[in-house]
mmCIF file of C-alpha atoms in Angstrom:
data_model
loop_
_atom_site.group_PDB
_atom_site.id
_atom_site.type_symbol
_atom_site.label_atom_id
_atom_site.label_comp_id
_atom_site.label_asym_id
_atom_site.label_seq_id
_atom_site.Cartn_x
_atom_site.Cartn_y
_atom_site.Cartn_z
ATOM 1 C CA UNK A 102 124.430 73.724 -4.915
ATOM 2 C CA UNK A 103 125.894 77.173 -3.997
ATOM 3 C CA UNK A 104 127.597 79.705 -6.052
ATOM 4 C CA UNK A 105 127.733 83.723 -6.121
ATOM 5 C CA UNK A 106 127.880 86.054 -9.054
ATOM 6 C CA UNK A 107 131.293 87.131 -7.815
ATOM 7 C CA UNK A 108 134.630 85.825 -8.467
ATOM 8 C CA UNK A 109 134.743 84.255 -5.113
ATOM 9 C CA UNK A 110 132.002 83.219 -2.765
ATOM 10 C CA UNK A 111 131.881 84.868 0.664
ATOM 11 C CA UNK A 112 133.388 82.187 1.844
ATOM 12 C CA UNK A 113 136.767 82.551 -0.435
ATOM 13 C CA UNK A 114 135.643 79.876 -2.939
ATOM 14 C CA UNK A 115 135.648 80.729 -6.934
ATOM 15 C CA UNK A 116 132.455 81.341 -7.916
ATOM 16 C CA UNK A 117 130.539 82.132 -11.256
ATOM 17 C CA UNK A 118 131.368 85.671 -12.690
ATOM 18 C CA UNK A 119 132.078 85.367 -16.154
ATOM 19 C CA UNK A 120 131.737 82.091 -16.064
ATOM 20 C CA UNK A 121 127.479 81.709 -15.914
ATOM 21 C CA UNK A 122 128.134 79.373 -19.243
ATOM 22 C CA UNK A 123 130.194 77.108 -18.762
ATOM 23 C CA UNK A 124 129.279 76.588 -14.568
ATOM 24 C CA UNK A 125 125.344 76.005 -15.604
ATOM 25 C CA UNK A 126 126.426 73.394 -17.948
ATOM 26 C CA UNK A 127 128.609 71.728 -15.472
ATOM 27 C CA UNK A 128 125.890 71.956 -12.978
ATOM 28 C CA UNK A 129 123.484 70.497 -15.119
ATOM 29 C CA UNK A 130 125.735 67.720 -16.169
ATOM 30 C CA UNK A 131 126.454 66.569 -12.076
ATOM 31 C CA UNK A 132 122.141 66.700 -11.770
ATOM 32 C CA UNK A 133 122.094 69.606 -9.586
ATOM 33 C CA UNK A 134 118.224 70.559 -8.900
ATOM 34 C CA UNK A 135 118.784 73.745 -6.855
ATOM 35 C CA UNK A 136 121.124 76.855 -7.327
ATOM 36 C CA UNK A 137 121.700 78.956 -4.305
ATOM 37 C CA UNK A 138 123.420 81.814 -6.146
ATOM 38 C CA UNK A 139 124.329 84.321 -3.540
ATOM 39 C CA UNK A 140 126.043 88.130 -4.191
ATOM 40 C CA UNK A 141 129.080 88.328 -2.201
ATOM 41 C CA UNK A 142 130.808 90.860 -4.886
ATOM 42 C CA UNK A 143 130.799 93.994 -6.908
ATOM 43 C CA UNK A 144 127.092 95.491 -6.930
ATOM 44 C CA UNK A 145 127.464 96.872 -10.681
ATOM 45 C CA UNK A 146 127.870 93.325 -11.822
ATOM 46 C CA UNK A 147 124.602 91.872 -10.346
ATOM 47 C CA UNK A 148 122.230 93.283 -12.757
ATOM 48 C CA UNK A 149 124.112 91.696 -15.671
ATOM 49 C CA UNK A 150 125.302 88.488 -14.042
ATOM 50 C CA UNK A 151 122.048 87.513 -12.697
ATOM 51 C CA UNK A 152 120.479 87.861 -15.951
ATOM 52 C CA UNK A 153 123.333 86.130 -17.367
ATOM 53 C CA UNK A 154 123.148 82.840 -15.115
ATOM 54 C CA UNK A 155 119.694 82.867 -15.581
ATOM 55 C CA UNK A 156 119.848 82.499 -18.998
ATOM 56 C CA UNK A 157 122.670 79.945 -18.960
ATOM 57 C CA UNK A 158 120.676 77.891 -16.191
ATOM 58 C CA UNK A 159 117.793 78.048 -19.015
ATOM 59 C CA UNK A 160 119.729 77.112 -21.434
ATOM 60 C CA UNK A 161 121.584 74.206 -19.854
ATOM 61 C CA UNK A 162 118.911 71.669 -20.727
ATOM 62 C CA UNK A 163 118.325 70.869 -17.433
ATOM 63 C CA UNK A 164 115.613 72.334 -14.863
ATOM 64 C CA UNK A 165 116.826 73.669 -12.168
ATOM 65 C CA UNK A 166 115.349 76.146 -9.099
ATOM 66 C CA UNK A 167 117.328 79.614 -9.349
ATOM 67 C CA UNK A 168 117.564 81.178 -5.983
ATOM 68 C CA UNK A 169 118.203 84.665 -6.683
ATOM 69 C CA UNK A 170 120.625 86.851 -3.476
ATOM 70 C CA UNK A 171 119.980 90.127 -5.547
ATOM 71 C CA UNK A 172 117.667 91.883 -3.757
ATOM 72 C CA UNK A 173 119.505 91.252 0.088
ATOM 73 C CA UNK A 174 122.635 93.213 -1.089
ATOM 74 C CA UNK A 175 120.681 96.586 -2.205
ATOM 75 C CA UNK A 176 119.294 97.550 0.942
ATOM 76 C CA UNK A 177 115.774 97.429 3.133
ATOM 77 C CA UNK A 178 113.744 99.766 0.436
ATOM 78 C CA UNK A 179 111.588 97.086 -0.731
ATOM 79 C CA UNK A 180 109.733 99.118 -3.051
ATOM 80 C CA UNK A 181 112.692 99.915 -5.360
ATOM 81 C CA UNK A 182 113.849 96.746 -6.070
ATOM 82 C CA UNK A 183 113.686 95.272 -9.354
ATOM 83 C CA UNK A 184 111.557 92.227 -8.578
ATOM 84 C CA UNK A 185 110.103 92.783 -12.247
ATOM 85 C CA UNK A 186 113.711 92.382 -13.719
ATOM 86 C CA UNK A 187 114.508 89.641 -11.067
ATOM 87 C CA UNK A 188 111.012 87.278 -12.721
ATOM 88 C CA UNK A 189 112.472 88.357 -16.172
ATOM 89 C CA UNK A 190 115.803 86.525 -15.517
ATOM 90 C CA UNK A 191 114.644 83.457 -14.570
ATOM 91 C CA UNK A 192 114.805 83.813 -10.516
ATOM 92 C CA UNK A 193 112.334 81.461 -9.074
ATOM 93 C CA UNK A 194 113.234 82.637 -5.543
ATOM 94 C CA UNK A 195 114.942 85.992 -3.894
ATOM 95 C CA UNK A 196 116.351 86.695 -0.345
ATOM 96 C CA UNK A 197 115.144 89.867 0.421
ATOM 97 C CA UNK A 198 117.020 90.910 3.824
ATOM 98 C CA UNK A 199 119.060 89.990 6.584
ATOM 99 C CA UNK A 200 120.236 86.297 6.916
ATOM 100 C CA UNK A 201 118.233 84.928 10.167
ATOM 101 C CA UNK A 202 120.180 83.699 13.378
ATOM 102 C CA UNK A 203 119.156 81.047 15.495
ATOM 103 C CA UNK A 204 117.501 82.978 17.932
ATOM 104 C CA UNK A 205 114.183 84.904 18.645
ATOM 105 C CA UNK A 206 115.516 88.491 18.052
ATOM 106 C CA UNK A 207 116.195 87.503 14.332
ATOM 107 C CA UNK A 208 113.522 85.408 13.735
ATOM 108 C CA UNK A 209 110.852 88.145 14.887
ATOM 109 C CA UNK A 210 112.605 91.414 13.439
ATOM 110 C CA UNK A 211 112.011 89.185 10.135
ATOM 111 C CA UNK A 212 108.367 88.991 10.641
ATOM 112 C CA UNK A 213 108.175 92.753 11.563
ATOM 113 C CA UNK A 214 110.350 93.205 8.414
ATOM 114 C CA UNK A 215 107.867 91.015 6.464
ATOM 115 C CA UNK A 216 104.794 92.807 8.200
ATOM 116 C CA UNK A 217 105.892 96.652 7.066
ATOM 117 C CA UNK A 218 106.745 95.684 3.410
ATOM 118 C CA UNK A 219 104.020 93.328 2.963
ATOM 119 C CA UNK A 220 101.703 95.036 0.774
ATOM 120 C CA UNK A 221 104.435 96.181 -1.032
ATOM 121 C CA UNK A 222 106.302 92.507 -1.836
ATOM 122 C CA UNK A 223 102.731 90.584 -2.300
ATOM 123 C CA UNK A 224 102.152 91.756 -6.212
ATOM 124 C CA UNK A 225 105.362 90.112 -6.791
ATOM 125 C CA UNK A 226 105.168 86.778 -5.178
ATOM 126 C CA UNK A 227 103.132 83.777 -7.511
ATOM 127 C CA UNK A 228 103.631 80.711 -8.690
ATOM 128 C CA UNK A 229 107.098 80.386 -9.921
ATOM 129 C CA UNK A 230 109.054 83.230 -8.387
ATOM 130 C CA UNK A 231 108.886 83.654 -4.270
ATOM 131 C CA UNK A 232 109.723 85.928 -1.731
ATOM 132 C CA UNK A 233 112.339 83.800 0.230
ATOM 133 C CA UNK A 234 112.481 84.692 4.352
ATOM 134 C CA UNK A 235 115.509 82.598 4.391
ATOM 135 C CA UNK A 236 115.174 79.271 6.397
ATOM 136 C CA UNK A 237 113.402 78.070 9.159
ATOM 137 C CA UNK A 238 114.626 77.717 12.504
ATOM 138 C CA UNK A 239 111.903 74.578 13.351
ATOM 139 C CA UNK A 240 114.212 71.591 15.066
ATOM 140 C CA UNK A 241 117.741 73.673 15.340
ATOM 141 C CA UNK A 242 116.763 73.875 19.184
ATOM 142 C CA UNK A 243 117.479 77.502 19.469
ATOM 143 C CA UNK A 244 113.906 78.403 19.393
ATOM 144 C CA UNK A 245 110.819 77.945 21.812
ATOM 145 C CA UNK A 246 107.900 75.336 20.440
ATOM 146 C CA UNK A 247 105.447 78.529 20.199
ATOM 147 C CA UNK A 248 108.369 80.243 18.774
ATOM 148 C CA UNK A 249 108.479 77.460 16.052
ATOM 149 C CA UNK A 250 104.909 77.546 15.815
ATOM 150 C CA UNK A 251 105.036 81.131 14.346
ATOM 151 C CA UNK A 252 107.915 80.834 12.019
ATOM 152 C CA UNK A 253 105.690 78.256 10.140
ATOM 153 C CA UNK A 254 102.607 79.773 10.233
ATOM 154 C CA UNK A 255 104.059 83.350 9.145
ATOM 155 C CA UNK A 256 106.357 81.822 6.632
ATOM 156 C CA UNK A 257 102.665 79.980 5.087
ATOM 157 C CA UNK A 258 100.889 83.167 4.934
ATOM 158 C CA UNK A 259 103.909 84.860 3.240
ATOM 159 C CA UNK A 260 104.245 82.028 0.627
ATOM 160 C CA UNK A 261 108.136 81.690 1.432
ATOM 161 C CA UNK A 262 109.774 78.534 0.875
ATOM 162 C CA UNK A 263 110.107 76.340 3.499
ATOM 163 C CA UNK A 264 113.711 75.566 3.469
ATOM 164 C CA UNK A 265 115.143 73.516 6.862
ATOM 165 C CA UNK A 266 118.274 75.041 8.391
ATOM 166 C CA UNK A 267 118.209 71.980 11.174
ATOM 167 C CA UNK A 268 120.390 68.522 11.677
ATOM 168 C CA UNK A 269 117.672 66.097 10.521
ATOM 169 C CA UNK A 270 118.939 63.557 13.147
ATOM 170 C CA UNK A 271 117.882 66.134 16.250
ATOM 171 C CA UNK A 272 114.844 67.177 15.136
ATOM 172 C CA UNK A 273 112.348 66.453 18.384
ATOM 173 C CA UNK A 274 108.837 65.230 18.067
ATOM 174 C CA UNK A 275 107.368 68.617 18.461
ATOM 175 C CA UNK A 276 109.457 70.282 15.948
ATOM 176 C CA UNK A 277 109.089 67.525 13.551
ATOM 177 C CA UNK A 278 104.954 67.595 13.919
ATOM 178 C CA UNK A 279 105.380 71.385 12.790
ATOM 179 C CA UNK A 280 107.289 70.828 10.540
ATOM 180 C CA UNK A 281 105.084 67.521 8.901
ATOM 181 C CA UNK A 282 101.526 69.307 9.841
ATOM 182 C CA UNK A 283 99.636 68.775 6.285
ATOM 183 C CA UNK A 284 97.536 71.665 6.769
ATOM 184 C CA UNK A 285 100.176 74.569 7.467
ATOM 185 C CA UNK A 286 102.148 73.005 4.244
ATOM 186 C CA UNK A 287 98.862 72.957 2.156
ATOM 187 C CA UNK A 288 98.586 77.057 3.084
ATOM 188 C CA UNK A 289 101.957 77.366 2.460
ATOM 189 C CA UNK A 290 101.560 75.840 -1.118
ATOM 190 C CA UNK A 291 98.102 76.538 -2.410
ATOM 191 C CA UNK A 292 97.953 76.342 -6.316
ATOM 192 C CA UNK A 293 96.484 79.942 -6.041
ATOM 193 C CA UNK A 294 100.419 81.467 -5.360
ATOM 194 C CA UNK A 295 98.749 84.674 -3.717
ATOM 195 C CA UNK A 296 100.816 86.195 -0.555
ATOM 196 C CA UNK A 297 99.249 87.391 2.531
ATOM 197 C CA UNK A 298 99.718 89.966 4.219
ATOM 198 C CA UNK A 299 100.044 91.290 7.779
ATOM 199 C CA UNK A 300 96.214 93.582 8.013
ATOM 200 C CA UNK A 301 97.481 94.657 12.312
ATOM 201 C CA UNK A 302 98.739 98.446 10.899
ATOM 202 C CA UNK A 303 101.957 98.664 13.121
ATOM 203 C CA UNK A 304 104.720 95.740 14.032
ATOM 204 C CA UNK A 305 104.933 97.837 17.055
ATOM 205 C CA UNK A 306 101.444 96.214 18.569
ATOM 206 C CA UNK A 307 101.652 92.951 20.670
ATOM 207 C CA UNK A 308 98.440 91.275 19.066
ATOM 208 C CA UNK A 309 98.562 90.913 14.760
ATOM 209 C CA UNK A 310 96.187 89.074 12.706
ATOM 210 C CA UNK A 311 98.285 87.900 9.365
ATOM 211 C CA UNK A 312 95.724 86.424 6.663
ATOM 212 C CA UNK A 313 96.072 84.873 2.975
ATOM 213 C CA UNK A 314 93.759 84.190 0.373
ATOM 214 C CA UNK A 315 93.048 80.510 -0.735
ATOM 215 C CA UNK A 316 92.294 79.152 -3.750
ATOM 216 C CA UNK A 317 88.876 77.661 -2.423
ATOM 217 C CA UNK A 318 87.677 80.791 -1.140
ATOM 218 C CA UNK A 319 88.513 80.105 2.488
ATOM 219 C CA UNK A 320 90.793 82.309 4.123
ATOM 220 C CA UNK A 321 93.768 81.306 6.229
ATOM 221 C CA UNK A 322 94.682 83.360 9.759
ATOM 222 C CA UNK A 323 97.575 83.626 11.663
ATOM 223 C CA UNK A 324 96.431 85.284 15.017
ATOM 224 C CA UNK A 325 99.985 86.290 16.531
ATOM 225 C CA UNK A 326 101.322 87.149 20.041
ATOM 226 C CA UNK A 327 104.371 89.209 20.123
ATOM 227 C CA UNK A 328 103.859 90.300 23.429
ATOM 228 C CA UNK A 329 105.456 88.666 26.654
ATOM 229 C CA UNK A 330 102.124 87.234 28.032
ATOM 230 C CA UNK A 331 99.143 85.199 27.055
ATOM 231 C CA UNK A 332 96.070 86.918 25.748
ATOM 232 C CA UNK A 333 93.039 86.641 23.825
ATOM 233 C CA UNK A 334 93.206 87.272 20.279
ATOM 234 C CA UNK A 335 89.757 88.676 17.967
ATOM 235 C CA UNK A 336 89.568 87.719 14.752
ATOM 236 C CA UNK A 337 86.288 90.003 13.015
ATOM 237 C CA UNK A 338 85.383 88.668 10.150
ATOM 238 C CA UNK A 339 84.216 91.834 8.280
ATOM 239 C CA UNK A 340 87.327 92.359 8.081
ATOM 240 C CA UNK A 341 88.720 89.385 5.934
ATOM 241 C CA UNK A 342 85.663 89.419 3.603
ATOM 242 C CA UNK A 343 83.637 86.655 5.249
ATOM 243 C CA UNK A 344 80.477 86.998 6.107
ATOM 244 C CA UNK A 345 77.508 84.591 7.157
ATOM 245 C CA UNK A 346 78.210 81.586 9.271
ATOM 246 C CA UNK A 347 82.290 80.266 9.155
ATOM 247 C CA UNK A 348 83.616 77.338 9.968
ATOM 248 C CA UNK A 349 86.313 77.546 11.870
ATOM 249 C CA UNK A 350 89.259 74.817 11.517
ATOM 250 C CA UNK A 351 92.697 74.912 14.303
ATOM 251 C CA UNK A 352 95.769 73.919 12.047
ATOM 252 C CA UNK A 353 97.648 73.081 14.869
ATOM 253 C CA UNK A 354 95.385 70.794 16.029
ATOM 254 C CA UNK A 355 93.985 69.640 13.184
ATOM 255 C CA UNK A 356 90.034 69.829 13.481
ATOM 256 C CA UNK A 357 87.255 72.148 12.676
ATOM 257 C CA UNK A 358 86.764 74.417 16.267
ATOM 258 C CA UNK A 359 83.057 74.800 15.264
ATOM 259 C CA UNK A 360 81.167 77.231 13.145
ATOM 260 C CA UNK A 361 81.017 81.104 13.773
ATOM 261 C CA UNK A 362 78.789 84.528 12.642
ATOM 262 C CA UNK A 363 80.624 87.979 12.723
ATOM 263 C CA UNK A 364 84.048 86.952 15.073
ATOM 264 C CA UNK A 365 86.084 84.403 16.037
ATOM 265 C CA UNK A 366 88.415 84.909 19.272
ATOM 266 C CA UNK A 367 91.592 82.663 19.738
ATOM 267 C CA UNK A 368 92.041 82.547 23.038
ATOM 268 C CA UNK A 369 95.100 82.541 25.568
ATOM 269 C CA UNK A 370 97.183 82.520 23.122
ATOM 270 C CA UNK A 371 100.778 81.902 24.539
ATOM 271 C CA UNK A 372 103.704 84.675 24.573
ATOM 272 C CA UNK A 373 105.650 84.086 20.761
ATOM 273 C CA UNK A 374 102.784 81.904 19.529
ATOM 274 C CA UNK A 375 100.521 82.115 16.884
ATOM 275 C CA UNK A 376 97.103 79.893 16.475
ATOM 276 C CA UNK A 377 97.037 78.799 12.831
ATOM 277 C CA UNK A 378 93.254 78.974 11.377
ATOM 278 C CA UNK A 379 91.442 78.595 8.720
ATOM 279 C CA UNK A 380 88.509 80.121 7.691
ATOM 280 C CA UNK A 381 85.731 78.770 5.456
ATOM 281 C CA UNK A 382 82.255 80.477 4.464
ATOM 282 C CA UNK A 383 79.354 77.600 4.857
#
C-alpha cells in the first residue's frame, strides 16, 4: 500500500501527516504487508513524521515492511544522510535517488550513481534495513536482454530489493529466466546482508568489476560492459582476496566454468551486459 508523510500524496490523494496513528492501525486491520511511504511534502516534517509512522506501524500489532522515501527528497550527498536515524525509526527500506525510467539512460546513470557512493552507502545496508535502487526494469520491454542482465546482477551485488515494475502477463521467456535464475536471487539475498561494492575507481571507464562478499566465503562478480562494443573483461583475483585455485561458476548459465589460479577473464562480453560469477576458493 502507498502513502506519503504529507497531507496529500503526489498524486493529490490524502495521505498520512498527522495521522501516522490512526492510518497504521487501519492498515494493519485491511492485512496490508508492505508500506510504500513516499515524501511528496514539506521537508521539515519528514524527520518527525517518519519517526512517527514508524512507530505507529510498530505499534499496530501487525508486521509490516516500511519503505522509507526520506533520503530521495534531500539531495545526491549520500554521505549526509541520516541512514542511522532512518534504521532507528523502523525503515526497513529507503529510496535513495532519482525514480528510474524505462529506458537505458536511467537505468545506467543509477548504477554510476550506485558505483560513486558505494563505499559510502555499504556500512548501512544489512539485514533488515536496505538500500532500495527503486524497481527493476526486467520484462517492461523497454530494455535490451543484456540490458536486463545487468540491472539484476548490479541490483544483487548492491543488496537492493528486487521489486518488479513489469505487467506479469508480458513478461517474455528471457526476461522471466532473469528474473527466476536461483543463483542471482541467492546473491541477492545471502543471510550475510553485506553490500558490494563497485572496486573499477571511476563510472567514467567502459569495463567495471562490481563484487560482494558471501556468507560462505565465496565471492560474487559482476564483470560489466558499459561501453558500446564487446570486449574481454579480467577479473585478478588478488584483488578480491582469493587466492590459490578458484572455482569459477557462470550465474547466467548456471554451471561451474572450471577452476582458476591468479585471474579469471570473461570474455566478449556484449555492449550493456554483465557476466554474473561466482567465485569460490577450493
Amino acid at each position: 500500500l502507498y502513502t506519503a508523510e504529507s497531507p496529500l500524496t503526489c498524486g493529490g490523494y490524502p495521505a498520512s501527516a498527522d495521522n501516522e496513528d490512526l492510518d497504521a492501525k487501519t492498515f494493519a486491520k485491511w492485512g496490508v504487508d508492505y508500506m510504500k511511504v513516499d515524501g511528496c511534502g514539506d521537508l521539515s516534517y519528514y524527520e518527525g513524521g517518519y519517526k512517527a509512522m514508524g512507530a505507529a506501524l510498530e505499534a499496530s500489532g501487525r508486521d509490516m515492511v516500511y519503505s522509507c522515501s526520506w533520503p530521495a527528497y534531500i539531495g545526491s550527498n549520500e554521505s549526509v544522510k541520516p541512514f542511522g536515524e532512518m534504521i532507528m525509526d523502523g525503515c526497513n527500506l529507503w529510496r535513495n535517488w532519482d525514480d528510474i525510467q524505462c529506458d537505458w539512460d536511467s537505468l545506467s546513470s543509477i548504477i554510476d550513481y550506485w558505483g560513486n557512493w558505494g563505499s559510502v552507502l555499504a556500512p548501512y545496508a544489512g539485514p533488515g534495513h536496505w538500500h532500495d535502487m527503486d524497481m527493476l526494469l526486467i520484462g517492461a520491454n523497454c530494455v535490451t536482454e543484456a540490458e536486463e542482465r545487468t540491472q539484476m546482477a548490479i541490483w544483487s551485488i548492491s543488496a537492493s530489493p528486487l521489486i518488479m515494475g513489469n505487467d506479469l502477463r508480458k513478461v517474455g521467456d528471457a526476461s522471466k529466466a532473469i528474473l527466476l535464475n536461483k543463483d542471482a536471487i541467492a546473491v541477492n539475498q545471502d543471510p550475510l546482508g553485506q553490500m558490494g561494492i563497485r572496486l573499477t575507481e571511476s563510472a567514467d571507464e567502459p569495463l567495471q568489476l562490481w563484487a560482494r562478499t558471501l556468507s560462505d566465503g565465496s565471492i560474487a562478480v559482476a564483470a560489466y560492459n558499459k561501453g558500446d562494443d564487446a570486449a574481454d573483461i579480467s577479473i585478478d583475483f588478488s584483488e578480491l582476496n582469493l587466492f590459490g585455485d578458484i572455482a569459477v561458476y557462470c550465474i547466467w548459465d548456471q554451471k561451474t566454468v572450471g577452476s582458476f589460479s591468479g585471474s579469471f577473464v570473461a570474455e566478449s562480453v556484449g555492449s550493456h551486459d554483465t557476466r554474473f560469477l561466482r567465485l569460490t576458493p577450493q
